[in-house]
Amino acid sequence: MRATSTTTLDRTLTLAGDLLEQFATSSPDSQSIHGHDCGPVVLASVVNSVRSLPDDVRRQVARRWYAGLPEHITSLGSFGGMGGFIAGVRALIDIDSDFSVVLDDLADQTRRVSAAAKWRTSAVAWVDYDLFRGPSGLVLAGAELGRPTDMFVRAAHHLAHLCDDPGLEGLRAGPEISPRSAFNIGRINTGMGHGVTGVAAALRHAVETIEDGTDYRPALRRACAWLVEEAYLAADDFITWAPVGREGAKAPASADRRQAWCYGTPGVAWTLWDSGRVLGDASLQILGVAAMRSFCRVFDADFHFPISDESERLAICHGAAGTLAVADAFVRHAAVNEAAPLRDALADYLLDHGDQITGLGRTDMTMLNGAGGIVSVLLSAHGADRGWLPQMALR
């Protein structure tokens, strides 16, 4: 692991402090997001792991976040759903132990919400399986070793059932898909947020955290085998994946422009490598490493990051923070040294856009698309706590 740059860490901590003070003193109406997204409290917890936050800031952030919670949580996923709420409460307790009494009530609420969920097993929509709103996100953000996991078993069983056959027909999307994502209707999505990659990540996490006597590995193997079949070699020997399954069609000559945590090579490559670790399958790890190395070779920020929207360009889902997090994971856990220059360049890229991140934080401190997630990634890449990363299928 590279030596941490004090200058870079100090710049990041200053940015984080500005964001947290801005959030703590803002009115609830200023944030155009669901109040239970964990971005602000995870950022506070991550900062606190390397430098103690002033007591008044910790208390203000905790109470400001808790006061904005909705009466009901209707979705289950990792971002804005029950899974993300669980991650948020854990971070909340880390910065203010007075809230520890909330955790038991939250476990009971999770059991009730999970038991009441009516997930489809054919013609599925995002809420039936995905990481953002569905059971994949609940498992990833919620299940943790050393804590009760019974409330996540039904979700894990459902995901395994959707991967019962090699063709993953259980994950074929039905008509209830938002118009902007209509290309998915009748297809199987490959990505991390809405697709097979996120399901595989959740099954891998279930193998490692949920002790209910169920073997989730066969379902994980089928999901990974499907992703292996969908890999193709684009121009410049770049190994990549299309946004949806090719249905046996010939691979395109060029790679899809969107290459990020959510879609394309970074997220898929990491999930294959980490699943190979759990399954004892070196071939999955070899493919994951080869794909990531090929991505590092062809990466071009001007080409791969959308330039019209700051959140798209900078945040976890489609932008620099998510790609940085994947590159950092490959360096730390898979010894892919080629990812280190990419990680470092993306850290500089984000810090050079500090004013834009601060501006984004005035209205969006969420994990996925907002400033909270961006700066949490920067800090964890420079030695801060990494315990929150399973929420985004990393570690």
CSV table of C-alpha atoms in Angstrom, one decimal:
chain,number,residue,atom,x,y,z
A,1,MET,CA,0.0,0.0,0.0
A,2,ARG,CA,1.3,3.4,-0.8
A,3,ALA,CA,2.3,5.8,1.9
A,4,THR,CA,-0.5,8.2,2.7
A,5,SER,CA,0.0,11.7,1.5
A,6,THR,CA,-0.5,14.0,4.6
A,7,THR,CA,-1.3,16.9,2.2
A,8,THR,CA,-3.9,14.9,0.4
A,9,LEU,CA,-5.4,13.6,3.6
A,10,ASP,CA,-5.5,17.1,5.2
A,11,ARG,CA,-7.2,18.5,2.1
A,12,THR,CA,-9.8,15.8,2.2
A,13,LEU,CA,-10.4,16.2,5.9
A,14,THR,CA,-10.8,20.0,5.4
A,15,LEU,CA,-13.4,19.3,2.7
A,16,ALA,CA,-15.2,16.8,4.9
A,17,GLY,CA,-15.3,19.2,7.8
A,18,ASP,CA,-16.8,21.9,5.6
A,19,LEU,CA,-19.4,19.6,4.3
A,20,LEU,CA,-20.4,18.3,7.8
A,21,GLU,CA,-20.6,21.8,9.2
A,22,GLN,CA,-22.7,22.9,6.2
A,23,PHE,CA,-25.0,19.9,6.7
A,24,ALA,CA,-25.3,20.4,10.5
A,25,THR,CA,-26.4,24.0,10.2
A,26,SER,CA,-28.7,23.6,7.2
A,27,SER,CA,-32.4,23.4,7.3
A,28,PRO,CA,-34.0,20.0,6.5
A,29,ASP,CA,-35.7,21.6,3.5
A,30,SER,CA,-32.4,22.4,1.9
A,31,GLN,CA,-31.7,18.7,1.2
A,32,SER,CA,-33.7,17.4,-1.8
A,33,ILE,CA,-33.1,13.8,-0.7
A,34,HIS,CA,-34.7,11.1,1.5
A,35,GLY,CA,-33.7,12.0,5.1
A,36,HIS,CA,-32.7,8.4,5.9
A,37,ASP,CA,-29.9,8.2,3.3
A,38,CYS,CA,-26.8,7.5,5.4
A,39,GLY,CA,-24.4,9.8,3.5
A,40,PRO,CA,-23.9,12.5,6.2
A,41,VAL,CA,-23.5,10.2,9.2
A,42,VAL,CA,-21.3,7.7,7.4
A,43,LEU,CA,-19.0,10.6,6.4
A,44,ALA,CA,-18.9,11.8,10.0
A,45,SER,CA,-18.1,8.3,11.2
A,46,VAL,CA,-15.3,7.9,8.6
A,47,VAL,CA,-13.8,11.3,9.5
A,48,ASN,CA,-14.0,10.4,13.2
A,49,SER,CA,-11.9,7.2,12.5
A,50,VAL,CA,-8.8,9.3,11.6
A,51,ARG,CA,-9.4,12.6,13.4
A,52,SER,CA,-11.8,13.2,16.2
A,53,LEU,CA,-14.6,15.5,15.2
A,54,PRO,CA,-15.4,18.3,17.6
A,55,ASP,CA,-18.1,17.2,20.0
A,56,ASP,CA,-20.5,20.0,18.9
A,57,VAL,CA,-20.2,19.0,15.2
A,58,ARG,CA,-20.8,15.3,16.0
A,59,ARG,CA,-23.9,16.1,18.0
A,60,GLN,CA,-25.2,18.5,15.4
A,61,VAL,CA,-24.8,16.1,12.5
A,62,ALA,CA,-26.3,13.2,14.5
A,63,ARG,CA,-29.4,15.2,15.6
A,64,ARG,CA,-29.8,16.9,12.2
A,65,TRP,CA,-29.8,13.5,10.4
A,66,TYR,CA,-32.0,11.8,13.0
A,67,ALA,CA,-34.5,14.7,12.9
A,68,GLY,CA,-34.9,14.3,9.2
A,69,LEU,CA,-35.9,10.6,9.2
A,70,PRO,CA,-39.2,9.8,7.6
A,71,GLU,CA,-42.1,8.1,9.4
A,72,HIS,CA,-42.0,5.1,7.1
A,73,ILE,CA,-39.3,3.4,4.9
A,74,THR,CA,-40.9,1.8,1.9
A,75,SER,CA,-37.9,0.3,0.0
A,76,LEU,CA,-35.3,-2.1,1.2
A,77,GLY,CA,-32.1,-1.3,-0.7
A,78,SER,CA,-28.7,0.0,0.0
A,79,PHE,CA,-29.3,3.6,-0.8
A,80,GLY,CA,-32.4,5.3,0.6
A,81,GLY,CA,-33.9,2.0,1.7
A,82,MET,CA,-33.9,-0.1,4.8
A,83,GLY,CA,-30.4,-1.4,4.1
A,84,GLY,CA,-29.0,2.1,3.9
A,85,PHE,CA,-30.9,3.1,7.0
A,86,ILE,CA,-29.3,0.3,8.9
A,87,ALA,CA,-25.8,1.4,7.7
A,88,GLY,CA,-26.8,4.9,8.8
A,89,VAL,CA,-27.8,4.0,12.3
A,90,ARG,CA,-24.6,2.0,12.8
A,91,ALA,CA,-22.6,5.1,11.8
A,92,LEU,CA,-24.9,7.3,13.9
A,93,ILE,CA,-24.1,5.2,17.0
A,94,ASP,CA,-20.4,5.4,16.2
A,95,ILE,CA,-20.5,9.2,16.4
A,96,ASP,CA,-23.1,9.5,19.2
A,97,SER,CA,-23.6,6.5,21.4
A,98,ASP,CA,-26.8,8.0,22.9
A,99,PHE,CA,-28.5,6.5,19.8
A,100,SER,CA,-27.6,2.9,20.5
A,101,VAL,CA,-31.1,2.2,21.8
A,102,VAL,CA,-32.3,2.6,18.2
A,103,LEU,CA,-30.7,-0.6,16.9
A,104,ASP,CA,-33.0,-3.2,18.5
A,105,ASP,CA,-36.1,-1.4,17.3
A,106,LEU,CA,-34.5,-1.2,13.8
A,107,ALA,CA,-33.9,-5.0,13.8
A,108,ASP,CA,-37.6,-5.6,14.6
A,109,GLN,CA,-38.7,-3.1,11.9
A,110,THR,CA,-36.4,-4.8,9.4
A,111,ARG,CA,-38.0,-8.2,10.2
A,112,ARG,CA,-41.5,-6.8,9.6
A,113,VAL,CA,-40.6,-5.0,6.4
A,114,SER,CA,-38.8,-8.0,5.0
A,115,ALA,CA,-41.6,-10.4,5.9
A,116,ALA,CA,-44.2,-8.2,4.2
A,117,ALA,CA,-42.2,-7.8,1.0
A,118,LYS,CA,-43.9,-9.3,-2.1
A,119,TRP,CA,-41.0,-10.0,-4.5
A,120,ARG,CA,-41.8,-11.3,-7.9
A,121,THR,CA,-39.8,-14.3,-9.3
A,122,SER,CA,-40.6,-13.5,-13.0
A,123,ALA,CA,-41.0,-10.4,-15.1
A,124,VAL,CA,-39.1,-8.6,-12.3
A,125,ALA,CA,-38.7,-4.9,-11.6
A,126,TRP,CA,-35.8,-3.3,-9.8
A,127,VAL,CA,-37.5,-3.5,-6.4
A,128,ASP,CA,-37.7,-7.3,-6.7
A,129,TYR,CA,-33.9,-7.8,-6.6
A,130,ASP,CA,-31.6,-4.9,-7.1
A,131,LEU,CA,-29.0,-3.2,-4.9
A,132,PHE,CA,-30.5,0.3,-4.9
A,133,ARG,CA,-34.0,-0.5,-3.8
A,134,GLY,CA,-34.3,-4.2,-3.4
A,135,PRO,CA,-33.1,-7.2,-1.5
A,136,SER,CA,-29.6,-7.2,-2.8
A,137,GLY,CA,-29.0,-3.9,-1.1
A,138,LEU,CA,-30.7,-5.0,2.1
A,139,VAL,CA,-28.2,-8.0,2.3
A,140,LEU,CA,-25.1,-5.9,1.4
A,141,ALA,CA,-25.8,-2.9,3.7
A,142,GLY,CA,-27.5,-4.8,6.5
A,143,ALA,CA,-25.9,-8.2,7.1
A,144,GLU,CA,-22.8,-8.1,9.2
A,145,LEU,CA,-20.7,-10.7,11.0
A,146,GLY,CA,-21.1,-10.7,14.7
A,147,ARG,CA,-24.6,-9.3,14.6
A,148,PRO,CA,-28.0,-11.0,14.2
A,149,THR,CA,-28.7,-11.8,10.5
A,150,ASP,CA,-32.1,-13.6,10.7
A,151,MET,CA,-33.8,-10.6,9.2
A,152,PHE,CA,-31.8,-10.9,6.0
A,153,VAL,CA,-32.4,-14.6,5.4
A,154,ARG,CA,-35.6,-14.2,3.4
A,155,ALA,CA,-33.9,-11.7,1.1
A,156,ALA,CA,-30.8,-13.9,0.5
A,157,HIS,CA,-33.1,-17.0,-0.2
A,158,HIS,CA,-35.0,-14.9,-2.7
A,159,LEU,CA,-31.9,-13.9,-4.5
A,160,ALA,CA,-30.6,-17.4,-4.6
A,161,HIS,CA,-33.9,-18.6,-6.1
A,162,LEU,CA,-33.7,-16.0,-8.9
A,163,CYS,CA,-30.4,-17.6,-9.8
A,164,ASP,CA,-31.8,-21.2,-9.9
A,165,ASP,CA,-31.0,-21.8,-13.6
A,166,PRO,CA,-27.8,-21.1,-15.6
A,167,GLY,CA,-29.6,-18.6,-17.8
A,168,LEU,CA,-30.8,-16.5,-14.9
A,169,GLU,CA,-34.3,-16.2,-16.3
A,170,GLY,CA,-35.5,-15.1,-12.8
A,171,LEU,CA,-33.6,-11.8,-13.4
A,172,ARG,CA,-35.2,-11.0,-16.7
A,173,ALA,CA,-36.9,-7.7,-16.5
A,174,GLY,CA,-40.7,-7.3,-17.0
A,175,PRO,CA,-42.6,-4.2,-18.2
A,176,GLU,CA,-42.6,-2.3,-14.9
A,177,ILE,CA,-39.3,-0.5,-15.6
A,178,SER,CA,-39.0,3.3,-15.6
A,179,PRO,CA,-39.2,4.8,-19.1
A,180,ARG,CA,-35.6,6.1,-19.0
A,181,SER,CA,-34.5,2.4,-18.5
A,182,ALA,CA,-36.9,0.9,-21.0
A,183,PHE,CA,-34.1,-0.8,-22.9
A,184,ASN,CA,-34.0,-3.4,-20.0
A,185,ILE,CA,-37.6,-4.7,-20.6
A,186,GLY,CA,-37.3,-8.3,-21.5
A,187,ARG,CA,-33.6,-8.3,-20.9
A,188,ILE,CA,-31.2,-9.2,-18.1
A,189,ASN,CA,-29.2,-6.3,-16.7
A,190,THR,CA,-25.5,-6.9,-16.1
A,191,GLY,CA,-24.7,-4.0,-13.8
A,192,MET,CA,-24.0,-3.4,-10.1
A,193,GLY,CA,-27.0,-1.3,-9.3
A,194,HIS,CA,-29.8,-3.0,-11.2
A,195,GLY,CA,-28.2,-6.2,-12.5
A,196,VAL,CA,-26.5,-9.5,-12.1
A,197,THR,CA,-23.3,-8.0,-10.7
A,198,GLY,CA,-25.2,-6.6,-7.7
A,199,VAL,CA,-27.0,-9.9,-7.1
A,200,ALA,CA,-23.7,-11.8,-7.2
A,201,ALA,CA,-22.2,-9.3,-4.8
A,202,ALA,CA,-25.1,-9.8,-2.4
A,203,LEU,CA,-24.8,-13.6,-2.7
A,204,ARG,CA,-21.1,-13.4,-2.0
A,205,HIS,CA,-21.8,-11.3,1.1
A,206,ALA,CA,-24.5,-13.8,2.2
A,207,VAL,CA,-21.9,-16.6,2.0
A,208,GLU,CA,-19.6,-14.7,4.3
A,209,THR,CA,-22.1,-13.2,6.8
A,210,ILE,CA,-25.4,-15.2,7.0
A,211,GLU,CA,-25.2,-18.4,9.0
A,212,ASP,CA,-28.6,-20.1,8.4
A,213,GLY,CA,-27.4,-23.4,7.1
A,214,THR,CA,-28.0,-22.4,3.5
A,215,ASP,CA,-25.3,-22.8,0.9
A,216,TYR,CA,-25.5,-19.7,-1.3
A,217,ARG,CA,-22.5,-20.7,-3.3
A,218,PRO,CA,-24.3,-22.6,-6.1
A,219,ALA,CA,-26.4,-19.6,-6.9
A,220,LEU,CA,-23.3,-17.4,-6.8
A,221,ARG,CA,-21.5,-19.7,-9.2
A,222,ARG,CA,-24.3,-19.5,-11.7
A,223,ALA,CA,-24.4,-15.7,-11.5
A,224,CYS,CA,-20.7,-15.5,-12.0
A,225,ALA,CA,-20.7,-18.0,-14.9
A,226,TRP,CA,-23.4,-15.9,-16.6
A,227,LEU,CA,-21.2,-12.8,-16.2
A,228,VAL,CA,-18.2,-14.7,-17.6
A,229,GLU,CA,-20.2,-15.6,-20.7
A,230,GLU,CA,-21.1,-12.0,-21.2
A,231,ALA,CA,-17.6,-10.7,-21.2
A,232,TYR,CA,-16.2,-9.6,-24.5
A,233,LEU,CA,-13.0,-8.1,-26.0
A,234,ALA,CA,-13.5,-4.6,-27.4
A,235,ALA,CA,-11.0,-2.4,-29.2
A,236,ASP,CA,-7.5,-2.0,-27.7
A,237,ASP,CA,-7.9,-5.5,-26.0
A,238,PHE,CA,-10.3,-4.0,-23.5
A,239,ILE,CA,-12.3,-6.6,-21.6
A,240,THR,CA,-15.8,-5.3,-20.8
A,241,TRP,CA,-19.5,-6.0,-20.5
A,242,ALA,CA,-22.6,-4.5,-22.2
A,243,PRO,CA,-25.3,-3.0,-20.0
A,244,VAL,CA,-27.6,-5.9,-20.7
A,245,GLY,CA,-27.1,-9.5,-21.7
A,246,ARG,CA,-26.3,-10.1,-25.3
A,247,GLU,CA,-28.8,-13.0,-25.7
A,248,GLY,CA,-26.3,-14.9,-27.8
A,249,ALA,CA,-25.8,-12.0,-30.2
A,250,LYS,CA,-22.3,-11.2,-31.5
A,251,ALA,CA,-20.3,-8.9,-29.3
A,252,PRO,CA,-20.1,-5.3,-30.3
A,253,ALA,CA,-16.8,-4.0,-31.8
A,254,SER,CA,-16.6,-1.1,-29.3
A,255,ALA,CA,-17.1,-0.8,-25.6
A,256,ASP,CA,-20.0,1.0,-24.0
A,257,ARG,CA,-19.0,4.5,-23.0
A,258,ARG,CA,-20.3,4.2,-19.4
A,259,GLN,CA,-17.5,2.4,-17.5
A,260,ALA,CA,-17.9,2.9,-13.7
A,261,TRP,CA,-18.9,1.3,-10.4
A,262,CYS,CA,-22.5,0.8,-11.6
A,263,TYR,CA,-22.0,-0.3,-15.2
A,264,GLY,CA,-19.1,-1.7,-17.3
A,265,THR,CA,-15.8,-3.2,-16.3
A,266,PRO,CA,-14.9,-1.7,-12.9
A,267,GLY,CA,-17.9,-3.0,-10.9
A,268,VAL,CA,-18.1,-6.4,-12.7
A,269,ALA,CA,-14.4,-7.0,-12.6
A,270,TRP,CA,-14.2,-6.5,-8.8
A,271,THR,CA,-17.3,-8.7,-8.2
A,272,LEU,CA,-15.8,-11.5,-10.2
A,273,TRP,CA,-12.5,-11.3,-8.4
A,274,ASP,CA,-14.1,-11.1,-4.9
A,275,SER,CA,-16.5,-13.9,-5.7
A,276,GLY,CA,-13.6,-16.0,-6.9
A,277,ARG,CA,-12.0,-15.5,-3.6
A,278,VAL,CA,-15.0,-16.9,-1.7
A,279,LEU,CA,-15.7,-19.7,-4.2
A,280,GLY,CA,-12.0,-20.7,-4.4
A,281,ASP,CA,-12.2,-20.2,-8.2
A,282,ALA,CA,-8.9,-18.8,-9.5
A,283,SER,CA,-10.4,-18.4,-13.1
A,284,LEU,CA,-12.8,-15.8,-11.9
A,285,GLN,CA,-10.1,-13.9,-10.2
A,286,ILE,CA,-7.8,-14.1,-13.2
A,287,LEU,CA,-10.6,-12.6,-15.4
A,288,GLY,CA,-11.4,-9.9,-12.9
A,289,VAL,CA,-7.7,-8.8,-12.7
A,290,ALA,CA,-7.3,-9.0,-16.5
A,291,ALA,CA,-10.4,-6.9,-17.0
A,292,MET,CA,-9.4,-4.3,-14.5
A,293,ARG,CA,-5.9,-4.0,-15.9
A,294,SER,CA,-7.3,-3.5,-19.4
A,295,PHE,CA,-9.6,-0.8,-18.0
A,296,CYS,CA,-6.7,1.0,-16.3
A,297,ARG,CA,-4.9,1.0,-19.7
A,298,VAL,CA,-7.7,2.6,-21.7
A,299,PHE,CA,-9.3,4.8,-19.1
A,300,ASP,CA,-9.9,8.4,-20.2
A,301,ALA,CA,-11.7,10.8,-17.7
A,302,ASP,CA,-12.9,13.0,-20.5
A,303,PHE,CA,-14.4,10.1,-22.4
A,304,HIS,CA,-15.7,7.9,-19.6
A,305,PHE,CA,-17.2,10.5,-17.2
A,306,PRO,CA,-20.2,12.5,-18.4
A,307,ILE,CA,-19.4,16.2,-18.4
A,308,SER,CA,-22.8,17.9,-18.2
A,309,ASP,CA,-23.8,16.8,-14.6
A,310,GLU,CA,-21.5,17.3,-11.6
A,311,SER,CA,-23.1,14.4,-9.7
A,312,GLU,CA,-22.7,12.1,-12.7
A,313,ARG,CA,-19.1,13.1,-13.1
A,314,LEU,CA,-17.9,13.0,-9.5
A,315,ALA,CA,-20.1,10.7,-7.4
A,316,ILE,CA,-20.0,7.0,-6.7
A,317,CYS,CA,-22.6,5.6,-9.1
A,318,HIS,CA,-21.3,6.7,-12.5
A,319,GLY,CA,-18.4,9.0,-11.7
A,320,ALA,CA,-14.9,9.4,-10.3
A,321,ALA,CA,-15.6,8.4,-6.7
A,322,GLY,CA,-17.0,5.0,-7.5
A,323,THR,CA,-14.2,4.2,-10.0
A,324,LEU,CA,-11.6,5.3,-7.4
A,325,ALA,CA,-13.2,3.0,-4.8
A,326,VAL,CA,-12.9,0.0,-7.1
A,327,ALA,CA,-9.3,0.9,-8.1
A,328,ASP,CA,-8.4,1.2,-4.4
A,329,ALA,CA,-10.0,-2.2,-3.6
A,330,PHE,CA,-8.0,-3.9,-6.4
A,331,VAL,CA,-4.8,-2.4,-5.1
A,332,ARG,CA,-5.4,-3.3,-1.5
A,333,HIS,CA,-6.9,-6.8,-1.8
A,334,ALA,CA,-5.8,-8.1,-5.2
A,335,ALA,CA,-2.4,-6.5,-5.5
A,336,VAL,CA,-3.2,-5.0,-8.9
A,337,ASN,CA,-0.5,-2.4,-8.9
A,338,GLU,CA,-1.7,-1.0,-12.2
A,339,ALA,CA,-4.7,0.4,-10.4
A,340,ALA,CA,-2.7,2.5,-8.1
A,341,PRO,CA,-1.9,5.4,-10.6
A,342,LEU,CA,-5.6,5.4,-11.5
A,343,ARG,CA,-6.7,5.6,-7.9
A,344,ASP,CA,-4.2,8.4,-7.2
A,345,ALA,CA,-5.2,10.4,-10.3
A,346,LEU,CA,-8.9,10.1,-9.5
A,347,ALA,CA,-8.2,11.4,-5.9
A,348,ASP,CA,-6.4,14.4,-7.4
A,349,TYR,CA,-9.3,14.9,-9.9
A,350,LEU,CA,-11.9,14.9,-7.1
A,351,LEU,CA,-9.9,17.3,-4.8
A,352,ASP,CA,-9.4,19.6,-7.8
A,353,HIS,CA,-13.2,19.7,-7.9
A,354,GLY,CA,-13.6,20.5,-4.2
A,355,ASP,CA,-15.7,23.6,-4.8
A,356,GLN,CA,-18.1,21.6,-6.9
A,357,ILE,CA,-18.3,18.9,-4.3
A,358,THR,CA,-19.1,21.5,-1.6
A,359,GLY,CA,-21.7,23.0,-3.8
A,360,LEU,CA,-23.2,19.6,-4.4
A,361,GLY,CA,-23.3,19.0,-0.7
A,362,ARG,CA,-25.7,22.0,-0.2
A,363,THR,CA,-28.5,19.9,-1.7
A,364,ASP,CA,-27.2,16.3,-1.8
A,365,MET,CA,-25.2,14.6,0.9
A,366,THR,CA,-26.2,11.1,-0.1
A,367,MET,CA,-23.9,8.2,-0.6
A,368,LEU,CA,-24.7,7.2,-4.1
A,369,ASN,CA,-24.9,10.5,-6.0
A,370,GLY,CA,-24.0,13.1,-3.4
A,371,ALA,CA,-21.1,14.6,-1.6
A,372,GLY,CA,-21.3,12.3,1.4
A,373,GLY,CA,-20.3,9.3,-0.6
A,374,ILE,CA,-17.6,11.1,-2.6
A,375,VAL,CA,-15.6,12.3,0.4
A,376,SER,CA,-16.1,9.0,2.3
A,377,VAL,CA,-14.5,7.2,-0.6
A,378,LEU,CA,-11.6,9.7,-0.6
A,379,LEU,CA,-11.0,9.2,3.1
A,380,SER,CA,-11.2,5.4,3.1
A,381,ALA,CA,-8.7,5.4,0.2
A,382,HIS,CA,-6.3,7.3,2.5
A,383,GLY,CA,-6.5,5.0,5.5
A,384,ALA,CA,-9.8,5.9,7.1
A,385,ASP,CA,-12.3,3.2,8.3
A,386,ARG,CA,-13.5,0.8,5.6
A,387,GLY,CA,-16.4,-0.8,7.5
A,388,TRP,CA,-19.0,1.0,5.5
A,389,LEU,CA,-17.9,-0.2,2.1
A,390,PRO,CA,-20.0,-3.4,2.0
A,391,GLN,CA,-22.9,-1.1,1.4
A,392,MET,CA,-21.5,-0.5,-2.1
A,393,ALA,CA,-20.3,-4.2,-2.5
A,394,LEU,CA,-16.7,-3.4,-1.7
A,395,ARG,CA,-14.5,-3.8,1.4
